[in-house]
Tab-separated table of C-alpha atoms in Angstrom:
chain	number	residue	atom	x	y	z
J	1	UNK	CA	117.015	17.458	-171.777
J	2	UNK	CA	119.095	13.893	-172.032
J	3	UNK	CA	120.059	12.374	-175.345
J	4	UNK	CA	120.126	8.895	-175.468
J	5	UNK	CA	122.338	7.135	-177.571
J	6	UNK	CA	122.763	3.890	-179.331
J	7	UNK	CA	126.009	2.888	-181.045
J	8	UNK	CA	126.108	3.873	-184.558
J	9	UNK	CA	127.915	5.053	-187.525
J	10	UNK	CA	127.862	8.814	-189.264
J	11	UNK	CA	127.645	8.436	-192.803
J	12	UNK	CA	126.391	10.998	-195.735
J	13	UNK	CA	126.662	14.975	-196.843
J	14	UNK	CA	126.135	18.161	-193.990
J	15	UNK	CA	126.061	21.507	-194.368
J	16	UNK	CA	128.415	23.477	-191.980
J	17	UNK	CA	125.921	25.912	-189.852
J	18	UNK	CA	126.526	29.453	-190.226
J	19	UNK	CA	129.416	30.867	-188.329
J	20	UNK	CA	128.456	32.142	-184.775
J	21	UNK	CA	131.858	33.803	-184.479
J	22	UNK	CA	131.483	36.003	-187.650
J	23	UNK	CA	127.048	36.566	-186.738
J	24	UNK	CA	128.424	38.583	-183.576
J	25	UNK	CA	130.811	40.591	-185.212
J	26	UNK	CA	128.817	41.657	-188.511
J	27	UNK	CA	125.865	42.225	-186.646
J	28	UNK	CA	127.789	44.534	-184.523
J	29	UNK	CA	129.492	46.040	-187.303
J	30	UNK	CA	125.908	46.904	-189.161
J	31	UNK	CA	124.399	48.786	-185.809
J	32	UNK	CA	127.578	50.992	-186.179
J	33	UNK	CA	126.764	51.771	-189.667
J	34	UNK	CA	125.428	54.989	-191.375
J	35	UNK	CA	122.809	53.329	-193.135
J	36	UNK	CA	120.628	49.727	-193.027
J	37	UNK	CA	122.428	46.770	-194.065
J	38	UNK	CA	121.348	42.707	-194.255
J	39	UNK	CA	122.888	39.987	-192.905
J	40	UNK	CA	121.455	36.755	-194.811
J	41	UNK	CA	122.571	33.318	-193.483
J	42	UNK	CA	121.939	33.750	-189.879
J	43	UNK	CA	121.599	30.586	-187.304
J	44	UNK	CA	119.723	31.802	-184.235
J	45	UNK	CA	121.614	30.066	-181.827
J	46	UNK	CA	121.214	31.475	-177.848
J	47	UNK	CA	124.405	33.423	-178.189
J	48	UNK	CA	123.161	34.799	-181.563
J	49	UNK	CA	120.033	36.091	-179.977
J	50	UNK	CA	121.994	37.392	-177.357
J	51	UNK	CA	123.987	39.512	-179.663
J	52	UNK	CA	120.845	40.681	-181.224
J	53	UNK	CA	118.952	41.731	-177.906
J	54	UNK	CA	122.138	43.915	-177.084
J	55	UNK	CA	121.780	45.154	-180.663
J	56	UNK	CA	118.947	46.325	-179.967
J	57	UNK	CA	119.572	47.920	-176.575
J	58	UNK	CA	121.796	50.116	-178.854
J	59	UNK	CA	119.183	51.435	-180.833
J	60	UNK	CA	119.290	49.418	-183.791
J	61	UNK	CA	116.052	47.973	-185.181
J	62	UNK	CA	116.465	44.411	-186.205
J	63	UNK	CA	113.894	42.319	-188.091
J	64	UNK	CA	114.963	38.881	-188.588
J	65	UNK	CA	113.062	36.447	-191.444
J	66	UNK	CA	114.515	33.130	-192.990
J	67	UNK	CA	117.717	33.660	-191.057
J	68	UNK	CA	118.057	36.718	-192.535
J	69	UNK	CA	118.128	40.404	-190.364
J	70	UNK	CA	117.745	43.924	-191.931
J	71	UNK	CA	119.655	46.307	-189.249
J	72	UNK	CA	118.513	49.605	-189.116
J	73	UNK	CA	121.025	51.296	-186.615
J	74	UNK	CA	119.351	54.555	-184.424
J	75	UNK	CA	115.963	53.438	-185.335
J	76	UNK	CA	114.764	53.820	-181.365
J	77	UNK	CA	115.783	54.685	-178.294
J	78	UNK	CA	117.883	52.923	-176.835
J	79	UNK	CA	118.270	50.432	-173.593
J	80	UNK	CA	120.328	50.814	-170.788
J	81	UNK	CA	119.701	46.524	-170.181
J	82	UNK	CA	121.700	44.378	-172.217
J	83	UNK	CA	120.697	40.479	-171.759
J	84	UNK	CA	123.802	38.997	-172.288
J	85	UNK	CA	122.267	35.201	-171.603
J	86	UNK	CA	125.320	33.025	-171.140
J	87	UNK	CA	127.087	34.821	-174.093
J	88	UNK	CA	130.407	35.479	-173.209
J	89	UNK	CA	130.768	37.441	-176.615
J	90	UNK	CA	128.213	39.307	-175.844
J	91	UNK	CA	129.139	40.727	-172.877
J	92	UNK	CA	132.884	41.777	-173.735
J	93	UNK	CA	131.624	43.200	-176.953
J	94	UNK	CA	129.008	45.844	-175.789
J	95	UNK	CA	130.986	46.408	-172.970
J	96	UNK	CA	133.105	48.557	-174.405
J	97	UNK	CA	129.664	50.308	-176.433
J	98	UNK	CA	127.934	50.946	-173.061
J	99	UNK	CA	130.920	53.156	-171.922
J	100	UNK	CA	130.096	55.795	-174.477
J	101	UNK	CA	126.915	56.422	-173.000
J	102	UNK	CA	127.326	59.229	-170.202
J	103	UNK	CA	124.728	57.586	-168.281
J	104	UNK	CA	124.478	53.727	-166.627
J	105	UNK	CA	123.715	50.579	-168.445
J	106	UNK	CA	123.124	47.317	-166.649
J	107	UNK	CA	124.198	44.075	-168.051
J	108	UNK	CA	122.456	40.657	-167.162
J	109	UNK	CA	123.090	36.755	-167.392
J	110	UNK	CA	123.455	33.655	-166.716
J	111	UNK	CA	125.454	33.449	-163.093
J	112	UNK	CA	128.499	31.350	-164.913
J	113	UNK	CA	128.639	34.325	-167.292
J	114	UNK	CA	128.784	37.020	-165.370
J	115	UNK	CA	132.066	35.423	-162.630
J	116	UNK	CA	133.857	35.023	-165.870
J	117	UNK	CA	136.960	37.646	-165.946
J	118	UNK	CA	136.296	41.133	-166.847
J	119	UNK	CA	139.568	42.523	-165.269
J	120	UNK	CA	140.879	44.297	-168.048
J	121	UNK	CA	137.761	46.364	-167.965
J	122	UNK	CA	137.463	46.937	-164.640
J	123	UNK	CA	141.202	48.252	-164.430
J	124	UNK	CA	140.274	50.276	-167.866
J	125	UNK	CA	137.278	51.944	-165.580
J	126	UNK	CA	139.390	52.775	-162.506
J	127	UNK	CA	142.157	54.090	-164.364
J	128	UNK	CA	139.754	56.683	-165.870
J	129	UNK	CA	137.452	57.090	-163.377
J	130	UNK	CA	134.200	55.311	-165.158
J	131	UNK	CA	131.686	53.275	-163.340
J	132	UNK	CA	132.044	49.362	-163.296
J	133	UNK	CA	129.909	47.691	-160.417
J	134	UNK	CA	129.122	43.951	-160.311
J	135	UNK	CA	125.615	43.968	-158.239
J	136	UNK	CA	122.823	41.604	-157.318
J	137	UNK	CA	121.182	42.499	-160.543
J	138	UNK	CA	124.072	42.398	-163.078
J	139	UNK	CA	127.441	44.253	-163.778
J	140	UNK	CA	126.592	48.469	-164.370
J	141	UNK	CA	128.883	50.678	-166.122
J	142	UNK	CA	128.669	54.058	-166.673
J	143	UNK	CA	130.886	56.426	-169.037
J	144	UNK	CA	131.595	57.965	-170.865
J	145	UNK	CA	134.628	56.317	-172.039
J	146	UNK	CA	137.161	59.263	-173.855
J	147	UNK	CA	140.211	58.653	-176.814
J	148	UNK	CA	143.291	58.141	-176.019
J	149	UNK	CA	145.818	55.251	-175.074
J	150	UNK	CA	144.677	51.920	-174.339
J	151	UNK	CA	147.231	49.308	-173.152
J	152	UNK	CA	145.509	45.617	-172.965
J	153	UNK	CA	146.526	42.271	-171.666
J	154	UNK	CA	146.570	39.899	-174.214
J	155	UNK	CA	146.440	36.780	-172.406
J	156	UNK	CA	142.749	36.263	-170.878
J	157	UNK	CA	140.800	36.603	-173.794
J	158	UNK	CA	140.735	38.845	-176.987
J	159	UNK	CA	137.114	39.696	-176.923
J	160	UNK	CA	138.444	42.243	-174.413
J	161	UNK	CA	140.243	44.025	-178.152
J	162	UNK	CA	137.669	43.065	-179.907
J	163	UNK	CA	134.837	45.367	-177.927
J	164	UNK	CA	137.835	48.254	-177.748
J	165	UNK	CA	138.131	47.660	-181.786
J	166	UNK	CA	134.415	48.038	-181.551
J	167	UNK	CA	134.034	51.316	-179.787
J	168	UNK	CA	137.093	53.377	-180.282
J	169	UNK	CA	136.278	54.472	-183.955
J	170	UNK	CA	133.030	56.329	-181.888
J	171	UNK	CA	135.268	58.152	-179.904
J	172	UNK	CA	135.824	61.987	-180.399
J	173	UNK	CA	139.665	61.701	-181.161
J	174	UNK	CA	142.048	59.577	-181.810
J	175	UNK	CA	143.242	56.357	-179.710
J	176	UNK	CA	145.669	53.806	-179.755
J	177	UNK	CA	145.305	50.357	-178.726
J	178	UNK	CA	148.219	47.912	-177.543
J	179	UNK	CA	147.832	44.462	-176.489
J	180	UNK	CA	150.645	43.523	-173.972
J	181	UNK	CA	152.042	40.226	-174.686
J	182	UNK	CA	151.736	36.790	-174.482
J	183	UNK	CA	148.625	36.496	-176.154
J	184	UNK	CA	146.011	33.964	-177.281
J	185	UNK	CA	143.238	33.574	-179.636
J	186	UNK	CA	144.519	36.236	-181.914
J	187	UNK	CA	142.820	34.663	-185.077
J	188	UNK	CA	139.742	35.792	-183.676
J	189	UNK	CA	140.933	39.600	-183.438
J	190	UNK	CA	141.665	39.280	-187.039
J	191	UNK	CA	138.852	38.245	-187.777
J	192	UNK	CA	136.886	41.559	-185.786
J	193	UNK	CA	139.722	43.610	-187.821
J	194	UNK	CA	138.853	41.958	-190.912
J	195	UNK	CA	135.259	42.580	-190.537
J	196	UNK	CA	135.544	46.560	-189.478
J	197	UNK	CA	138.415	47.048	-192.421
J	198	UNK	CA	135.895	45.686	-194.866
J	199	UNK	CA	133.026	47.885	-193.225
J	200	UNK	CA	135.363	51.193	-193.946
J	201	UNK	CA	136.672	51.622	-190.689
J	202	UNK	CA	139.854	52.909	-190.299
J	203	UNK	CA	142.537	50.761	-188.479
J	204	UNK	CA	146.271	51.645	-188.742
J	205	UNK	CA	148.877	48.871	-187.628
J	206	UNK	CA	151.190	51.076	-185.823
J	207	UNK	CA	153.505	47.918	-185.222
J	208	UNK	CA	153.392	44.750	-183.503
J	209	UNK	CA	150.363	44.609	-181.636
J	210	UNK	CA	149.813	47.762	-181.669
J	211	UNK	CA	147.234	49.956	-183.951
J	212	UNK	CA	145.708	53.647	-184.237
J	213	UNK	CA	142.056	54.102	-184.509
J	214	UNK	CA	140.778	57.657	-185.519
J	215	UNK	CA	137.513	59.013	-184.010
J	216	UNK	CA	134.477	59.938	-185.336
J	217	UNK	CA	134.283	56.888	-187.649
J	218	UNK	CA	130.921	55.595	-188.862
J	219	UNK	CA	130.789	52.421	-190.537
J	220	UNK	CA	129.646	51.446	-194.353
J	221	UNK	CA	126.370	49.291	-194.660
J	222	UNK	CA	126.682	45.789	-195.086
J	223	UNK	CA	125.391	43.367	-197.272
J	224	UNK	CA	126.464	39.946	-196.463
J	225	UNK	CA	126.188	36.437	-195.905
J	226	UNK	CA	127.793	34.621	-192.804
J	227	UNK	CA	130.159	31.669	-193.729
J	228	UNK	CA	130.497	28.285	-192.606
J	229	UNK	CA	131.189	27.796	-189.074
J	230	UNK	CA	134.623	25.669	-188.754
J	231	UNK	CA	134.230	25.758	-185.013
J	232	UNK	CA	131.231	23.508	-185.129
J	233	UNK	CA	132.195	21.795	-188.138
J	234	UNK	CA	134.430	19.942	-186.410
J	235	UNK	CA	131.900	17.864	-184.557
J	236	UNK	CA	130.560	15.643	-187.166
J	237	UNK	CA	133.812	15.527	-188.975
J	238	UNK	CA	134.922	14.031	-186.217
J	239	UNK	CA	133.348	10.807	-187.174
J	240	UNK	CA	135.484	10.235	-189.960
J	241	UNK	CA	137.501	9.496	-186.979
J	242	UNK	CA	135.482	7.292	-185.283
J	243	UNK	CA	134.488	4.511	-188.427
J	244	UNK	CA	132.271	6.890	-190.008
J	245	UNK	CA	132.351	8.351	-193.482
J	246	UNK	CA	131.442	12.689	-193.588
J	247	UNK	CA	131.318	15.234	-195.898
J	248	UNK	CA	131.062	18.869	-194.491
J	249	UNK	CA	130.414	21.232	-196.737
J	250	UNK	CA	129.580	24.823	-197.370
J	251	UNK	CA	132.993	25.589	-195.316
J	252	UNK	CA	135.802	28.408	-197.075
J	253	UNK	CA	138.921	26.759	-196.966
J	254	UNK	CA	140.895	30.737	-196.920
J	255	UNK	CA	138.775	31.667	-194.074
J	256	UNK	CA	140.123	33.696	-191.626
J	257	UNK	CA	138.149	31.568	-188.670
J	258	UNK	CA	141.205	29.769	-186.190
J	259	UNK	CA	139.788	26.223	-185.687
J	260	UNK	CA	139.878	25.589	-189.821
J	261	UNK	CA	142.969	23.929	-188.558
J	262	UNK	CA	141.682	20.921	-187.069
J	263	UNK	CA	141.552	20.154	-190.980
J	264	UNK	CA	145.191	19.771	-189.899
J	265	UNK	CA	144.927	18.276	-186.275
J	266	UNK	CA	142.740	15.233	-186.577
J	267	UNK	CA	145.262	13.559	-189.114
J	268	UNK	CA	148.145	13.856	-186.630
J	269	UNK	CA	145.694	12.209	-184.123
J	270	UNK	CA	144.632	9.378	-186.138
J	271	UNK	CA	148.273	8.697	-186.917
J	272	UNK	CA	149.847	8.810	-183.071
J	273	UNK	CA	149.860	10.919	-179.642
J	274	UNK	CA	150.439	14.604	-180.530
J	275	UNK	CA	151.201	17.435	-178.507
J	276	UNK	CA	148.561	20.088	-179.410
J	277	UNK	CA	148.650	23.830	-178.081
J	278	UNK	CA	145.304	24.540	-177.513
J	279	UNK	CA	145.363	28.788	-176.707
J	280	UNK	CA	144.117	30.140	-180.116
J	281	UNK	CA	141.665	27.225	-180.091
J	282	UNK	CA	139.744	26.435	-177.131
J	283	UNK	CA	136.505	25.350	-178.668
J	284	UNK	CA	138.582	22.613	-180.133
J	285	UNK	CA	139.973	21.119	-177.003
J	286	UNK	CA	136.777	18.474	-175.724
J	287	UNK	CA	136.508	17.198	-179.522
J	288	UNK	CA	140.350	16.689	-179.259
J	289	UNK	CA	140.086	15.086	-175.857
J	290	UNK	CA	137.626	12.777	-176.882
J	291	UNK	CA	139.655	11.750	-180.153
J	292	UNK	CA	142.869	11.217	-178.204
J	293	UNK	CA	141.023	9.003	-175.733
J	294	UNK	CA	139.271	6.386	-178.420
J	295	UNK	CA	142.625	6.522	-180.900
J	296	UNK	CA	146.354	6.820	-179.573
J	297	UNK	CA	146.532	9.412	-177.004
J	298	UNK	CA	146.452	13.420	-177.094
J	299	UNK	CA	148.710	15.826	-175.144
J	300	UNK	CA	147.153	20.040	-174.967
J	301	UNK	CA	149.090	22.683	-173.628
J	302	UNK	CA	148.109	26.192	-173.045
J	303	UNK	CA	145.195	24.946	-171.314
J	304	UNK	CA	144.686	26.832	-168.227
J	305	UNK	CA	142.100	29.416	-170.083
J	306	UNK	CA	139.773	26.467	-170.443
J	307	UNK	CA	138.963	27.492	-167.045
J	308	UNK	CA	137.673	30.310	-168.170
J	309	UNK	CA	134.857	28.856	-170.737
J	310	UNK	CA	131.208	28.187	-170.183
J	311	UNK	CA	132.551	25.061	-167.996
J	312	UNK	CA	135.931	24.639	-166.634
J	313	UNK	CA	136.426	23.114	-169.827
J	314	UNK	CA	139.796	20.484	-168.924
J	315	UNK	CA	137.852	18.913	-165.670
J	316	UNK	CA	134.468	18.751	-166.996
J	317	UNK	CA	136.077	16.331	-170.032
J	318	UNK	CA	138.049	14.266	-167.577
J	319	UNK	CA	135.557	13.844	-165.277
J	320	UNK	CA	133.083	12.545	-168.302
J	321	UNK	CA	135.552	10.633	-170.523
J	322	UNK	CA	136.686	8.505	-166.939
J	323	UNK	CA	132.955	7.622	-166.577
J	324	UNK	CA	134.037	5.948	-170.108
J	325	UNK	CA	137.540	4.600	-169.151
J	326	UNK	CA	139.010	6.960	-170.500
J	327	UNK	CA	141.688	8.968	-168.259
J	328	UNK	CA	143.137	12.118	-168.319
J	329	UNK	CA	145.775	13.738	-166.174
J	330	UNK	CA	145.107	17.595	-165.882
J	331	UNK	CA	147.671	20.066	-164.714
J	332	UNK	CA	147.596	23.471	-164.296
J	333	UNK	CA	148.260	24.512	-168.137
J	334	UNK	CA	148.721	20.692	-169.586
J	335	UNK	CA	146.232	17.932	-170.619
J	336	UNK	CA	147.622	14.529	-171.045
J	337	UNK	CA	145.049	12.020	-171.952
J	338	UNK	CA	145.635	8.553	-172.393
J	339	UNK	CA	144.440	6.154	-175.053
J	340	UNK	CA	142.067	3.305	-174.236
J	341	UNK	CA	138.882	0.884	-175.923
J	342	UNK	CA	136.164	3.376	-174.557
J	343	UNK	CA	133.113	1.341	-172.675
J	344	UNK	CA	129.500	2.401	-172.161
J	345	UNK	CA	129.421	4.772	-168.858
J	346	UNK	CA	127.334	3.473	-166.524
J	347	UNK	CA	126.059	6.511	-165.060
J	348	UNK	CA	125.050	9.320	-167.634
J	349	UNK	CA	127.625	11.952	-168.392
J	350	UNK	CA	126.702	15.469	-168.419
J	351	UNK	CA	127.480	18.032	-170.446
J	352	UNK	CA	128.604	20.453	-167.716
J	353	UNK	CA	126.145	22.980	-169.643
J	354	UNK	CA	128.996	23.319	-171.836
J	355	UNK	CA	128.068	23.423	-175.796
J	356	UNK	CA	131.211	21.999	-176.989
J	357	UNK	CA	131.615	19.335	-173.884
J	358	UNK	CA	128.015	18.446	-174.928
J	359	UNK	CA	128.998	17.921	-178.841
J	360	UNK	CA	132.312	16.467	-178.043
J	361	UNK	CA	130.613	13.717	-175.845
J	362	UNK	CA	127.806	12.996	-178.534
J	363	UNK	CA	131.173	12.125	-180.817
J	364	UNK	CA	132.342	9.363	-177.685
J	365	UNK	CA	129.058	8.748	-177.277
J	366	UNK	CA	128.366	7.281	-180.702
J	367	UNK	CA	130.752	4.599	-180.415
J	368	UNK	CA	129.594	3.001	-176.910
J	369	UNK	CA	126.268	3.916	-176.643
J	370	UNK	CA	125.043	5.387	-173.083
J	371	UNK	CA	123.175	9.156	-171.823
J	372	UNK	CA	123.767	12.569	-171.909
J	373	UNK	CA	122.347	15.029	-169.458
J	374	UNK	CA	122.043	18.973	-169.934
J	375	UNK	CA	121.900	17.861	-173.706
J	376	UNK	CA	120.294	21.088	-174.585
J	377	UNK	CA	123.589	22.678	-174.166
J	378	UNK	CA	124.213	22.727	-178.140
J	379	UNK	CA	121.470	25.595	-178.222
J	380	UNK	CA	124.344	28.085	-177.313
J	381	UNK	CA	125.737	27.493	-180.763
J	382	UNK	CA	123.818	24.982	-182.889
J	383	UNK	CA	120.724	24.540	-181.705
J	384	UNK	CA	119.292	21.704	-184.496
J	385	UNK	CA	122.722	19.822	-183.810
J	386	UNK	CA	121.321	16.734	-182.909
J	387	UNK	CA	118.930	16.657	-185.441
J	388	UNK	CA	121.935	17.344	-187.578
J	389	UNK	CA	123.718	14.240	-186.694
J	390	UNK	CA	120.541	12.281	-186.784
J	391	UNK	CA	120.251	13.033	-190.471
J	392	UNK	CA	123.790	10.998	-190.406
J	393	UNK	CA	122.791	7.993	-189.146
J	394	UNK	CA	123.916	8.730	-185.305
J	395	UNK	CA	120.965	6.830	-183.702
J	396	UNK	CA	120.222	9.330	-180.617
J	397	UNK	CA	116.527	9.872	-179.030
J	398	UNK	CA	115.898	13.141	-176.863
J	399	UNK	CA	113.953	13.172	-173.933
């Protein structure tokens, strides 16, 4: 699909989707459960319905009306396939699930999904012996996984603790989990612990990075709505950046979600050239790219784990933004990019099949006008999103 846009101005009231972050993690949470729960406020983005497929390969029965699922965990039998689609969630959460099964489960996806790193759980399968084989068809692992001590690298991704947080309260005994420092994106583990604590599991901070999970746990139904999404809220606030004038709303200003602080960011970039350390927040790092480049410059650090994403995140913007003038000097873990008046590109820029490179460009876009290719890349998280920005003003036709 290629979006087509004409320069325009954002202007009016939007309603924050619901948060695709907190959708995989209470969905999750309710197949775990002892008894049916309801998740109301649902957007069924690809990612979403990737989490709910895997649900379902679980056991769980999931009906889903008005963006609103009723979970019933154990229902049927359960799958050993688990279509992951280009979910990286996905896959690192059930992961972890799959290995209490004593017998093989096969999970599939997109090919850019499955080459992203899974080391910590292949190392976590040698070291005891379990199954982990990347084949033709999809990565198979077989348990089943047993209690004990779990020591974690913290500094590829922490959906890796979030699937362990996931699975160890199934286990037969007692385990212990330790993430081995540095490590990034830890407002998103609190936000998995957040979600199990409140769903009656029991956690124990055992010190610093470090916590003991009892076995046998079964989790509390839940009845809940999903909050505002301040990952993708920060695309059309953006424009107030840009000339435009935006209100986002239905967003929780104490929640627990990491990228609420580009509430905080995008005033230091329209005031001068920041230095920005981008390894709690990589969904944030094209929108910040493309604001440095049309205001007064932008310098990210921590960025080598954008190689990671559903693009290699740091070269994909470059490459787009210079179609626009716009340069950017990428290093191994550093992102300089340099101010300049942005011009129509005069070949189309692409989206890299990248979500946030596609919304981040739509931003850029807006301001000189020109094409974007692989638009349909927003489906991954918001899939009405350029509807959404239509209903602003941003003049964009899909083809």
């Amino acid at each position: 699909m290629k979006a087509v846009f004409s320069p325009s101005r954002a202007s009016g009231s939007i309603a924050a989707p619901p948060s695709k972050t907190l959708a995989h993690r209470e969905l999750i949470a309710a197949c775990l459960a002892r008894e049916p729960s309801t998740i109301a406020g649902l957007m069924l983005s690809e990612d979403v319905l990737a989490t709910v497929d895997c649900a379902r390969a679980l056991g769980a029965a999931i009906e889903i009306e008005n963006g609103t699922a009723r979970i019933t965990p154990g229902a049927h039998s359960p799958s050993s396939l688990f279509p992951c689609r280009e979910s990286g969630s996905t896959l690192r959460f059930f992961l972890p699930l799959a290995l209490l099964r004593d017998s093989e489960s096969v999970f599939t996806g997109s090919e850019r999904l499955l080459s992203r790193p899974l080391g910590v759980y292949e190392d976590l399968c040698r070291e005891r012996g379990l199954t982990f084989r990347r084949g033709e068809d999809g990565i198979h692992v077989k348990g089943p996984l047993g209690p004990g001590l779990f020591r974690v690298r913290g500094d590829v991704s922490s959906q890796f603790l979030t699937g362990l947080l996931f699975a160890l309260p199934c286990l037969p005994g007692e385990s212990t989990l330790e993430l081995i420092p540095p490590a990034v994106s830890l407002p998103y583990l609190r936000l998995t612990l957040d979600v199990l604590r409140k769903a009656g599991a029991e956690i124990e901070e055992s010190g610093s990075l470090r916590w003991t999970i009892p076995g046998n746990q079964a989790l509390s139904a839940q009845n809940v709505t999903v909050e505002g999404d301040w990952s993708n809220a920060a695309f059309p606030d953006a424009f107030n950046l840009t000339g435009g004038s935006v209100l986002v709303t239905g967003l929780d200003p104490e929640s627990g979600q990491g990228d609420r602080i580009y509430r905080q960011l995008y005033p230091k970039l329209a005031d001068g050239a920041p230095t920005i350390a981008v390894e709690d927040i990589p969904d944030l790092s094209p929108i910040l790219m493309v604001l440095g480049g049309i205001l007064h410059g932008v310098t990210l650090t921590g960025t080598a784990r954008l190689r990671m994403k559903e693009s290699d995140r740091g070269a994909a913007m470059a490459e787009e933004l210079a179609k626009c003038g716009i340069r950017c000097d990428v290093g191994e873990d550093r992102i300089v990019v340099c101010p300049a008046q942005p011009h129509a590109p005069t070949t189309p820029v692409d989206s890299h099949n990248d979500h946030r490179v596609a919304m981040a460009l739509s931003v850029l876009l807006s301001l000189t006008g020109g094409e974007l290719t692989r638009a349909e890349a927003v489906r991954k998280s918001w899939p009405d999103y350029f509807e959404a920005i239509r209903s602003l003003g941003i003049e964009v036709e899909l083809q």
